[in-house]
mmCIF file of C-alpha atoms in Angstrom:
data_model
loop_
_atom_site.group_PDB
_atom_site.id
_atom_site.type_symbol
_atom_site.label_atom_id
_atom_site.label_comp_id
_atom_site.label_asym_id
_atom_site.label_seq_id
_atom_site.Cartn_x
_atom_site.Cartn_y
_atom_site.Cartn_z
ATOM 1 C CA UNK A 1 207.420 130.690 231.332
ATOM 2 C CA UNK A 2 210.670 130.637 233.673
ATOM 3 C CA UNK A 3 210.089 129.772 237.198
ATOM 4 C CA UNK A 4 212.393 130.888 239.298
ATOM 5 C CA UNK A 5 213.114 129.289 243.072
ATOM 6 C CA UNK A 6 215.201 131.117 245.734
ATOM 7 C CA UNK A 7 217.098 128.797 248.057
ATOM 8 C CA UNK A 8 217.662 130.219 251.424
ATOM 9 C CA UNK A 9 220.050 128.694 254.205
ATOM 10 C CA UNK A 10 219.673 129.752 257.473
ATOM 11 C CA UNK A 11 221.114 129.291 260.886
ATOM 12 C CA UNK A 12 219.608 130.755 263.790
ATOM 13 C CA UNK A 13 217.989 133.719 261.859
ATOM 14 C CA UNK A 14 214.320 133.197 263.942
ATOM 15 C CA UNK A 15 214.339 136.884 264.145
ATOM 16 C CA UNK A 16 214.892 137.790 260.499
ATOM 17 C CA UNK A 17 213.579 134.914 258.484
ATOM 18 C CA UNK A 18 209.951 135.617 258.394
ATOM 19 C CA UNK A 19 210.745 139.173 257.262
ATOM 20 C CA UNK A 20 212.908 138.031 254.853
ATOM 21 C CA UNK A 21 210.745 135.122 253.222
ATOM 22 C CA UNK A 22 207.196 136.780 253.295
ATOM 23 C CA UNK A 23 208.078 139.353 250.051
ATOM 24 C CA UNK A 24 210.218 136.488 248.769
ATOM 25 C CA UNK A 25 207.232 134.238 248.540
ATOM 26 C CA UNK A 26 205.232 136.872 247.021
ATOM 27 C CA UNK A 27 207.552 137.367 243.791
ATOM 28 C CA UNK A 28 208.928 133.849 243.351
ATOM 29 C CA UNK A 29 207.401 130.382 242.146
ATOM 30 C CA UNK A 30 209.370 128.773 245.063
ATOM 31 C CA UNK A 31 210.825 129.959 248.269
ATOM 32 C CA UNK A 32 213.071 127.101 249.582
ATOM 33 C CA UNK A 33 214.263 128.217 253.112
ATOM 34 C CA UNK A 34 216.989 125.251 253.941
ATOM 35 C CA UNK A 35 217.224 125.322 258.056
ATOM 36 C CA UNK A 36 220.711 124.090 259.070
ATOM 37 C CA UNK A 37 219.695 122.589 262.770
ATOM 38 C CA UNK A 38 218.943 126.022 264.267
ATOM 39 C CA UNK A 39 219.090 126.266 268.062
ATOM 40 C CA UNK A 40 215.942 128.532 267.548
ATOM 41 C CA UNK A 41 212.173 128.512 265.774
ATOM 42 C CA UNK A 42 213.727 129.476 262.208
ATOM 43 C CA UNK A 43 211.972 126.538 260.868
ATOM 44 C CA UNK A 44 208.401 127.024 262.165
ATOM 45 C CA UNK A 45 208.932 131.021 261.821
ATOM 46 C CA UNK A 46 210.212 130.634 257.850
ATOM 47 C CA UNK A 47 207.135 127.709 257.485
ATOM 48 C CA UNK A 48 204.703 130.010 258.689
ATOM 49 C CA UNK A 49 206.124 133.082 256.283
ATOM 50 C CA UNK A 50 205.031 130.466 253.522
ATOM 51 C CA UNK A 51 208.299 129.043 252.770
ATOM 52 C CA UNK A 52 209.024 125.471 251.781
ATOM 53 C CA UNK A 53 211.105 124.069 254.822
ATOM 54 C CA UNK A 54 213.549 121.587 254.744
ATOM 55 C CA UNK A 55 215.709 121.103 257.827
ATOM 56 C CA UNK A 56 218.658 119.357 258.026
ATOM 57 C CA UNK A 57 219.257 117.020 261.066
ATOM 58 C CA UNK A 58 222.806 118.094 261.745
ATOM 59 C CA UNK A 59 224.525 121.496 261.569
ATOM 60 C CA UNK A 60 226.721 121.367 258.069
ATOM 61 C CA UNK A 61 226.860 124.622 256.943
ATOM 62 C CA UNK A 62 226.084 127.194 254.775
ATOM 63 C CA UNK A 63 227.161 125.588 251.471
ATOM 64 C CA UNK A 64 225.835 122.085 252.759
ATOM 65 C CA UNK A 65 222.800 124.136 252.792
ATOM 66 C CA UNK A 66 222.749 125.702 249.827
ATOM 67 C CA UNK A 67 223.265 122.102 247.976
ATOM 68 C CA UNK A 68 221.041 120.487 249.357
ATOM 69 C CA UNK A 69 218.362 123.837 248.315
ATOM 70 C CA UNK A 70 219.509 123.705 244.908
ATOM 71 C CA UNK A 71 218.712 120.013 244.886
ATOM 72 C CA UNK A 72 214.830 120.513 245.589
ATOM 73 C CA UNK A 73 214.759 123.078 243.446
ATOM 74 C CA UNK A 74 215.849 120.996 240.772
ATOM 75 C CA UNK A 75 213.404 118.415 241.519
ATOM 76 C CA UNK A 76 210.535 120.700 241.581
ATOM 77 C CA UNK A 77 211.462 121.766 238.211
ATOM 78 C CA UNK A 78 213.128 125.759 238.388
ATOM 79 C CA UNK A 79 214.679 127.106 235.490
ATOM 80 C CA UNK A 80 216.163 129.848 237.528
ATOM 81 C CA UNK A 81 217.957 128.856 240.897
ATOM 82 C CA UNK A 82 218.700 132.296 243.206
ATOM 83 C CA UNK A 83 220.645 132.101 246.734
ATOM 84 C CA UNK A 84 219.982 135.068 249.113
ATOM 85 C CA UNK A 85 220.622 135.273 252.646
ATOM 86 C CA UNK A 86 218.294 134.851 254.751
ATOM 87 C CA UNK A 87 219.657 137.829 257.399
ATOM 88 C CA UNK A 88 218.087 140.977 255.576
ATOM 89 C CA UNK A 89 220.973 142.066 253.797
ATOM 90 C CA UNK A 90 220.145 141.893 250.456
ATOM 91 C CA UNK A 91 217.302 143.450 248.443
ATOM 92 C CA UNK A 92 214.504 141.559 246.747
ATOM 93 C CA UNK A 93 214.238 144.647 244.486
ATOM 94 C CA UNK A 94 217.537 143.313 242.701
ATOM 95 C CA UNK A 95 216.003 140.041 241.791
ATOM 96 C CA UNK A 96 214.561 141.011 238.199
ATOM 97 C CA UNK A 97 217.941 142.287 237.287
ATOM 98 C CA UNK A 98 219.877 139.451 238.749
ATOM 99 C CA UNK A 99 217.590 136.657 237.119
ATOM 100 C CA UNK A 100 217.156 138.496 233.599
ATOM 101 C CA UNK A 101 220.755 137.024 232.566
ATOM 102 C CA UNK A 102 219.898 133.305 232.726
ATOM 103 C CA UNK A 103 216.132 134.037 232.005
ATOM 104 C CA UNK A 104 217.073 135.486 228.358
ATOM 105 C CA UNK A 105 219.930 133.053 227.922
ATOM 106 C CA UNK A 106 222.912 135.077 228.127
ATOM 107 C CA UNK A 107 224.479 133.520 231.306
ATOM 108 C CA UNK A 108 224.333 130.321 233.179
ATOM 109 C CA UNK A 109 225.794 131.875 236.600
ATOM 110 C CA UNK A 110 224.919 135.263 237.895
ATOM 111 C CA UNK A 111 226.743 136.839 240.578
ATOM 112 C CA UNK A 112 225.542 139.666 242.690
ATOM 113 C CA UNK A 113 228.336 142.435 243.145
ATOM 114 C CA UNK A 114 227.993 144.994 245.933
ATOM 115 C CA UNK A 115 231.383 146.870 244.561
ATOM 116 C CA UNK A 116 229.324 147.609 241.069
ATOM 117 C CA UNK A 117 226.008 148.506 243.289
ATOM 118 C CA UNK A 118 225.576 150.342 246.418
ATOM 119 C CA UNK A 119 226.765 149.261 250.230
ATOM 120 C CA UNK A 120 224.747 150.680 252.968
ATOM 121 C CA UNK A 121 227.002 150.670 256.447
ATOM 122 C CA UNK A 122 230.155 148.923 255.536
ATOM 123 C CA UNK A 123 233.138 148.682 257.638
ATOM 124 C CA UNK A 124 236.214 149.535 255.496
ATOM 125 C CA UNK A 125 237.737 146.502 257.259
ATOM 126 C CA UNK A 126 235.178 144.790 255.379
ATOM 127 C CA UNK A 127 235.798 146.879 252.147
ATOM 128 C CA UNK A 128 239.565 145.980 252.647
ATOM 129 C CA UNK A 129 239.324 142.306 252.956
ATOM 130 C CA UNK A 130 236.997 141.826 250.052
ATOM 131 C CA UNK A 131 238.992 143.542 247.723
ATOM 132 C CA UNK A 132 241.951 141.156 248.762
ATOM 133 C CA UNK A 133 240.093 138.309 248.113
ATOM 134 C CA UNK A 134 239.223 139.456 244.381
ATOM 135 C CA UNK A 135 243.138 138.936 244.214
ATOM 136 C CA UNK A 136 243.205 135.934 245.588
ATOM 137 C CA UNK A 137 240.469 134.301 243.972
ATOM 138 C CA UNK A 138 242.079 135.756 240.677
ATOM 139 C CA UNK A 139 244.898 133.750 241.706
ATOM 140 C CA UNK A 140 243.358 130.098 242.642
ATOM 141 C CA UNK A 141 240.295 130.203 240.150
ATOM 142 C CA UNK A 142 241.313 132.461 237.077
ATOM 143 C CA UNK A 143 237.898 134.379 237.696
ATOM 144 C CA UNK A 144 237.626 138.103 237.557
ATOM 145 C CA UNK A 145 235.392 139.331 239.124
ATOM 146 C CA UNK A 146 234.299 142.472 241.760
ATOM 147 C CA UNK A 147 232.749 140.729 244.379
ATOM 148 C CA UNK A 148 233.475 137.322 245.777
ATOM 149 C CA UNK A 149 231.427 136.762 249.120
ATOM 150 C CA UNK A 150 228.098 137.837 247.221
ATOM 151 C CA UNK A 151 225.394 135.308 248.571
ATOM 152 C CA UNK A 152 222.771 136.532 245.837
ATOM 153 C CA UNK A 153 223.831 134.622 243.167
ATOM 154 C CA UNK A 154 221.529 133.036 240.265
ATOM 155 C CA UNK A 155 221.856 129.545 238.211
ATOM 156 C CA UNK A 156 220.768 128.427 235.505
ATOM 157 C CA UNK A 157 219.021 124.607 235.407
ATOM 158 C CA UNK A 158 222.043 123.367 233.423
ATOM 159 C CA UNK A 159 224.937 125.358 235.506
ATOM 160 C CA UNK A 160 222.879 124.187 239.047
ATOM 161 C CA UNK A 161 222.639 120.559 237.759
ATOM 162 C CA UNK A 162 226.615 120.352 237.412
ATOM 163 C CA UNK A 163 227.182 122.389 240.819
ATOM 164 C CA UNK A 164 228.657 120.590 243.465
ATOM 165 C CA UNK A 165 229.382 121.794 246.924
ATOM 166 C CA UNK A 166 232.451 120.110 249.074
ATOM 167 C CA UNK A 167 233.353 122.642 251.322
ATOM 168 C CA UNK A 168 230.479 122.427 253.581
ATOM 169 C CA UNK A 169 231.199 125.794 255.530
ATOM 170 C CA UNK A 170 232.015 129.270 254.074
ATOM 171 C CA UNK A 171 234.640 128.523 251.656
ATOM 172 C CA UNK A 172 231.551 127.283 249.500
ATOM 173 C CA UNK A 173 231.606 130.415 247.719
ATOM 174 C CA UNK A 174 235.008 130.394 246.163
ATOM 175 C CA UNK A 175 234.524 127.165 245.472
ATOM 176 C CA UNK A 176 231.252 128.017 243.144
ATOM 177 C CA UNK A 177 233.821 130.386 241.571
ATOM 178 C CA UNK A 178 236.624 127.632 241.070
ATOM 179 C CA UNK A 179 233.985 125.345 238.900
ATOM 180 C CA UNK A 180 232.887 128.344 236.145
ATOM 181 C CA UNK A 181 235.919 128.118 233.787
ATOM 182 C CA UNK A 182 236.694 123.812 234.105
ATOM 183 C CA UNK A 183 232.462 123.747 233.175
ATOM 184 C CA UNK A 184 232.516 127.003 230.979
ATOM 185 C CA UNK A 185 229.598 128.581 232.719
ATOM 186 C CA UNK A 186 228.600 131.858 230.910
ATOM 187 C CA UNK A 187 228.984 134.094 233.734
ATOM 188 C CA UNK A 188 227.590 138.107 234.720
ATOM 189 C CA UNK A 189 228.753 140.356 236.898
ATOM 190 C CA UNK A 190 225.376 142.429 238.032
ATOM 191 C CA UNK A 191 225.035 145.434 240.646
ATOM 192 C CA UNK A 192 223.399 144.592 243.757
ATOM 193 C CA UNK A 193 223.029 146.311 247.387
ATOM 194 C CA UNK A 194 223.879 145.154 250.389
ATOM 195 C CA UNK A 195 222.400 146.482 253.489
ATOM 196 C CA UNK A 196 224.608 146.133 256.377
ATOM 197 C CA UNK A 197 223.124 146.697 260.257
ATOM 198 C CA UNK A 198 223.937 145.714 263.328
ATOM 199 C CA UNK A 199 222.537 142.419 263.289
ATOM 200 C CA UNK A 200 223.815 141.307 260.066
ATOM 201 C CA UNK A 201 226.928 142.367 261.521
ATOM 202 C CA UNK A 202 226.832 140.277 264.703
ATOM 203 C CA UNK A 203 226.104 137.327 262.414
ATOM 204 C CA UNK A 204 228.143 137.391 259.720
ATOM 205 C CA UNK A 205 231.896 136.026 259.620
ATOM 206 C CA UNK A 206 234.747 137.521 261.495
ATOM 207 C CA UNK A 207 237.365 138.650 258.996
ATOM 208 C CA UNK A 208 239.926 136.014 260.777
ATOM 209 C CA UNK A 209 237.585 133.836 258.916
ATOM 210 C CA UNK A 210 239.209 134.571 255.705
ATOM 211 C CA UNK A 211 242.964 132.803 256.434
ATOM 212 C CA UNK A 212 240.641 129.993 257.494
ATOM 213 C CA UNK A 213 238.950 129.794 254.157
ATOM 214 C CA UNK A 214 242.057 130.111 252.489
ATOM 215 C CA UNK A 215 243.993 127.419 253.859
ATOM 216 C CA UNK A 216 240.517 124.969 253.102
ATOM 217 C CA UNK A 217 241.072 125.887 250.102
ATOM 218 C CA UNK A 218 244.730 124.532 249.761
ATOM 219 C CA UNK A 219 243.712 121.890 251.519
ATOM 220 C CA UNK A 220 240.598 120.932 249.181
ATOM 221 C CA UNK A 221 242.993 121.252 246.306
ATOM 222 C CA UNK A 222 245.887 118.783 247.578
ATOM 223 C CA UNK A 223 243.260 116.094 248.146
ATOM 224 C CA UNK A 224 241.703 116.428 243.843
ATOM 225 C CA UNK B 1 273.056 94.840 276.972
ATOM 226 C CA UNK B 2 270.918 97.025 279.583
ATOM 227 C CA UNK B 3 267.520 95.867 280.469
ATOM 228 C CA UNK B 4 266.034 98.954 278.843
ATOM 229 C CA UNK B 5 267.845 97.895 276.145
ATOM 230 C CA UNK B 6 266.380 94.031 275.812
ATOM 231 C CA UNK B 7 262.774 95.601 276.696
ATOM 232 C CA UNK B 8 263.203 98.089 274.205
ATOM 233 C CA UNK B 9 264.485 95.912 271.266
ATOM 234 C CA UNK B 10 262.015 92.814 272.111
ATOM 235 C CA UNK B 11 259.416 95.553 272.437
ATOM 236 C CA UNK B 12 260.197 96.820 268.343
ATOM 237 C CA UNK B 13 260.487 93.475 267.406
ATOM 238 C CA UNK B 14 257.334 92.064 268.362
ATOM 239 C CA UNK B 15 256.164 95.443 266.803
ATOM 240 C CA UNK B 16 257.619 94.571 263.313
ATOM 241 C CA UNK B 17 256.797 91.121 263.486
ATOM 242 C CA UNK B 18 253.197 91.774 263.627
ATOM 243 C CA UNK B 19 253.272 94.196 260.671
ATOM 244 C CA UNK B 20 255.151 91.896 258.918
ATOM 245 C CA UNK B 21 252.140 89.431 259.466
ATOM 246 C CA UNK B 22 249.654 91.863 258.616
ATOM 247 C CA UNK B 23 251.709 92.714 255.384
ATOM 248 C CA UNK B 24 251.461 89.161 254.162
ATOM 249 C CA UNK B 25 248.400 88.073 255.984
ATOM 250 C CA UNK B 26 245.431 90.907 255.397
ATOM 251 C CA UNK B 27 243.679 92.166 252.632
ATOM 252 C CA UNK B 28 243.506 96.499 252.067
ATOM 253 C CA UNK B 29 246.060 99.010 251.680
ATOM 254 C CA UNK B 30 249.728 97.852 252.126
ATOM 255 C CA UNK B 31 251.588 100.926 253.004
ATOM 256 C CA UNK B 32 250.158 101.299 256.885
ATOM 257 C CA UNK B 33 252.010 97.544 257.349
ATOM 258 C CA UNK B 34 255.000 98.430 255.586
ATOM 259 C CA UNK B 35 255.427 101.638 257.410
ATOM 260 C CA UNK B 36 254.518 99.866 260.896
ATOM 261 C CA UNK B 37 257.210 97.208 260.003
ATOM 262 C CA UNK B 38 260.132 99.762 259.093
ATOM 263 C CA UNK B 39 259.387 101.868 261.936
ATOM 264 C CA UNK B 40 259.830 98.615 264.155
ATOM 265 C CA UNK B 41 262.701 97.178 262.551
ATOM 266 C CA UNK B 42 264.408 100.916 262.412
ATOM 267 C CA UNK B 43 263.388 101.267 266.798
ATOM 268 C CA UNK B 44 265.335 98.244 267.516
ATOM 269 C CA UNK B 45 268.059 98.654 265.994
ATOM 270 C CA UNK B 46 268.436 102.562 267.054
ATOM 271 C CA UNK B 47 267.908 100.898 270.774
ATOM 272 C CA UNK B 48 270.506 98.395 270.278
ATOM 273 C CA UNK B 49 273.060 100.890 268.621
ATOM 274 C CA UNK B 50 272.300 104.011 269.736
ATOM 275 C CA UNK B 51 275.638 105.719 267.986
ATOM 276 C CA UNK B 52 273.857 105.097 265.010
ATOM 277 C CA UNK B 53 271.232 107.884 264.772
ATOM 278 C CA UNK B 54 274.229 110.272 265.303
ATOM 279 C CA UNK B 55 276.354 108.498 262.497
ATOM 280 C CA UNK B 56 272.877 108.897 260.321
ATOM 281 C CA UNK B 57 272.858 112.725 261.466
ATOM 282 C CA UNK B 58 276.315 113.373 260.164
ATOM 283 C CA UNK B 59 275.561 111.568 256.909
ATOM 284 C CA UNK B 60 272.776 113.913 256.377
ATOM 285 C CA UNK B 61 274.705 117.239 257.574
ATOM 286 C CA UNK B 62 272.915 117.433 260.816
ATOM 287 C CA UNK B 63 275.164 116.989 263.662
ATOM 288 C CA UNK B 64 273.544 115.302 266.583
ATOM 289 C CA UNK B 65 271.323 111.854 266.720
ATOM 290 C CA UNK B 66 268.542 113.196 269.046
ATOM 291 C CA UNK B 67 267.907 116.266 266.624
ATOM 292 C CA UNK B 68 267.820 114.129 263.363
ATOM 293 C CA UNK B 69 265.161 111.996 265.286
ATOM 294 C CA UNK B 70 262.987 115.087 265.940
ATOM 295 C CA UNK B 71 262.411 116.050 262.546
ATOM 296 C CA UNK B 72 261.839 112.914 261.595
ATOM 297 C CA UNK B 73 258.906 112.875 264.330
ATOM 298 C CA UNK B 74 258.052 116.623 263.128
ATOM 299 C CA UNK B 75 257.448 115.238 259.766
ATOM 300 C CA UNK B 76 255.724 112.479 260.855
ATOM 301 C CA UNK B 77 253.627 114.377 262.906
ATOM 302 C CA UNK B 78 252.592 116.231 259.617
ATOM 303 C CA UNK B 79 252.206 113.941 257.522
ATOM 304 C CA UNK B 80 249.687 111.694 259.946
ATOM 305 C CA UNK B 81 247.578 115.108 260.397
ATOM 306 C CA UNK B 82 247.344 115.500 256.970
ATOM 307 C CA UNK B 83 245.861 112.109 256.347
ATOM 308 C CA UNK B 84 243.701 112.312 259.329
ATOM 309 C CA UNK B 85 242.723 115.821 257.869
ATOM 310 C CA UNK B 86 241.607 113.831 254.645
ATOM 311 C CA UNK B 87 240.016 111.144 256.264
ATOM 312 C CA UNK B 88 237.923 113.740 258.057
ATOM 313 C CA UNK B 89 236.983 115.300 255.013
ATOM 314 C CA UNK B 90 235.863 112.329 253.616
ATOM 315 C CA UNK B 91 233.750 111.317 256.693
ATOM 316 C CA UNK B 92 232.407 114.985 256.547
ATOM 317 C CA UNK B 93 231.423 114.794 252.861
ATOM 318 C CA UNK B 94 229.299 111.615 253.484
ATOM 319 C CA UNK B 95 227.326 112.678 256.537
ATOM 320 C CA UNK B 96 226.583 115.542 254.736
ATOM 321 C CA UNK B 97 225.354 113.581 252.195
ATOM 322 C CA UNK B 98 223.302 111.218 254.487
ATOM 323 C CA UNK B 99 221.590 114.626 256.230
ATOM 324 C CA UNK B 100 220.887 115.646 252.605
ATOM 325 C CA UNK B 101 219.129 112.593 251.834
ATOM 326 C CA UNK B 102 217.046 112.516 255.053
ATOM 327 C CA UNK B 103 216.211 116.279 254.764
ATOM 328 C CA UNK B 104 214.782 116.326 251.554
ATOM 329 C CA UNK B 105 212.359 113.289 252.072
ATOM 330 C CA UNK B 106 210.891 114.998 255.104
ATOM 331 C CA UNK B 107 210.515 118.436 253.240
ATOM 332 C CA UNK B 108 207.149 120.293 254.831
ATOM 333 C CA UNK B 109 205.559 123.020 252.170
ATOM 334 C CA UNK B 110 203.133 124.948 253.382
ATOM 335 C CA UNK B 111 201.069 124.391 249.664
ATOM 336 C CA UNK B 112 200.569 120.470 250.359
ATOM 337 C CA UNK B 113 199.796 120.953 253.759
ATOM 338 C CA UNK B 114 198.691 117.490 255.159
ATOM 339 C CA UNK B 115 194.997 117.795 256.096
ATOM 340 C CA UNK B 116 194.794 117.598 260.600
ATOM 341 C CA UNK B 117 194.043 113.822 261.566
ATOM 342 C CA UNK B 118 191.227 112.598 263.453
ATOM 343 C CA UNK B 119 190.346 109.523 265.317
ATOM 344 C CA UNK B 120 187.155 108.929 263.149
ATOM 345 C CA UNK B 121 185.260 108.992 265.833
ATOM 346 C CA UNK B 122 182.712 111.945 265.381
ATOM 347 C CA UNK B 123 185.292 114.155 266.781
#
């Protein structure tokens, strides 16, 4: 039988977490909530939702978070590694259908798209800057894809084992996408939806973000 | 010679010197010394000639000393940012690491809950 663990960072997300992890922990094997040194009670709130807590000491960011997730889950022995956010955006209901990929063996990385599925309250400055980022991630990691900045994502044991994380803050996610072609990772493009609200919003990224990412990413390549 | 001048030049010399001994002398990378020994060497003579930068401009097409020395600092400036930019990267990656490595030892799960101590007193 697969098991399947969903790795959730959060920062600050005291308000959203429990609501987030109690259905998670209902359909999973494992709900790993990875607390990033919140200022708040995200790590006693997730905890008593029924997640598995691990808190790290220092603030190192999403993808630091993620990593270090993925890790336990390896250890505790997943076939199926899923990230989700862990500030109510994205729907449990599209777990079966973003897991079924790597459960039947026909992909080792799954990536959510909100461009093939359904957005609920979107900014078209949002839509805009996504779809510019497609380009550019064309670009840098030869990957084709709809949707770049997708948290809900799902690994295979195999494709998570080889993962590695070096950009520590948001540029973690084109990153994932630069290491599918060098490590051939079987990849899926599935729909998913994204509910945006006010609070998601307020603590997402700003969109001057994105030039910040980008020149990381220059960066992380001059120093390989 | 103008006493500017003679601080100046024994000032880059002494400079030099040192990296010169810390070229021959210490163990590591070599390039810091050599670099701290040109730059020396390069200051003191600059100090004692200063019609030379501007001779070294025109070589190079640009036409006054003092500008030829600020793009040399520009790029300077650049290039120490960038390895200071890498060397904070690298520092990064390994706390990162070392937080990873404490965080998952001390890992609470609510399904091997640790059973409340007591004094074994009765209580």
């Amino acid at each position: 039988m697969t098991r399947v663990a969903i790795v959730i960072p959060a920062y600050n997300e005291e308000r959203a977490i429990g609501r987030v992890v109690r259905p998670v922990v209902a359909r999973c094997d494992w709900c790993i909530v990875v607390d990033d040194c919140s200022r708040d009670d995200t790590a006693d709130e997730a905890f008593r939702a029924g997640a598995r807590v691990i808190r790290h000491a220092v603030n190192r960011g999403q993808g630091a978070a993620i990593l270090t997730g993925v890790h336990d889950a390896l250890r505790l022995g997943a076939d199926v590694i899923v990230t989700f956010d862990a500030d109510g955006q994205h729907d449990l209901a599209d777990l079966d259908a973003i897991t079924a990929p790597v459960r039947e063996g026909r992909a080792d990385i799954v990536l959510g798209s909100r461009f093939l599925g359904h957005t609920v309250g979107m900014p078209l400055s949002r839509r805009i800057l996504l779809q510019g980022a497609v380009v550019v991630t064309r670009v840098l990691s030869g990957v084709w894809i709809s949707d770049v900045a997708n948290g809900f994502r799902a690994f295979s044991r195999r494709a998570a084992g080889e993962l590695t994380i070096e950009m520590d803050r948001f540029a973690h996610a084109s990153e994932i996408l630069e290491q599918i072609r060098p490590r051939g990772w079987r990849l899926v493009e599935v729909p998913v939806t994204i509910h945006y609200s006010e609070y998601s919003m307020a603590k997402g990224q700003s969109s001057w973000n994105s030039l910040r990412i980008l020149a990381e990413l220059i960066l992380q390549r001059s120093r390989r | 010679m103008t006493p500017f001048q003679l601080f100046g030049i024994a000032l880059c010399s002494l400079f030099a010197l040192a990296n010169l001994w810390r070229l021959l002398r210490a163990g590591g990378p070599r390039w810091p010394a050599m670099l701290g020994a040109a730059l020396g060497a390069v200051g003191a003579l600059t100090i004692h000639d200063p019609d030379m930068t501007t001779r070294w401009a025109r070589t190079v097409g640009i036409m006054r000393g003092a500008d030829l020395l600020l793009y040399l600092v520009t790029l300077a400036f650049l290039g120490s940012w960038f390895l200071y930019y890498q060397k904070l990267r690298t520092l990064s990656e390994d706390i990162t690491r070392l937080v990873r490595a404490q965080a998952l030892r001390d890992v609470r799960d609510p399904h091997e809950a640790v059973p409340p101590r007591t004094t074994g007193q009765g209580d």
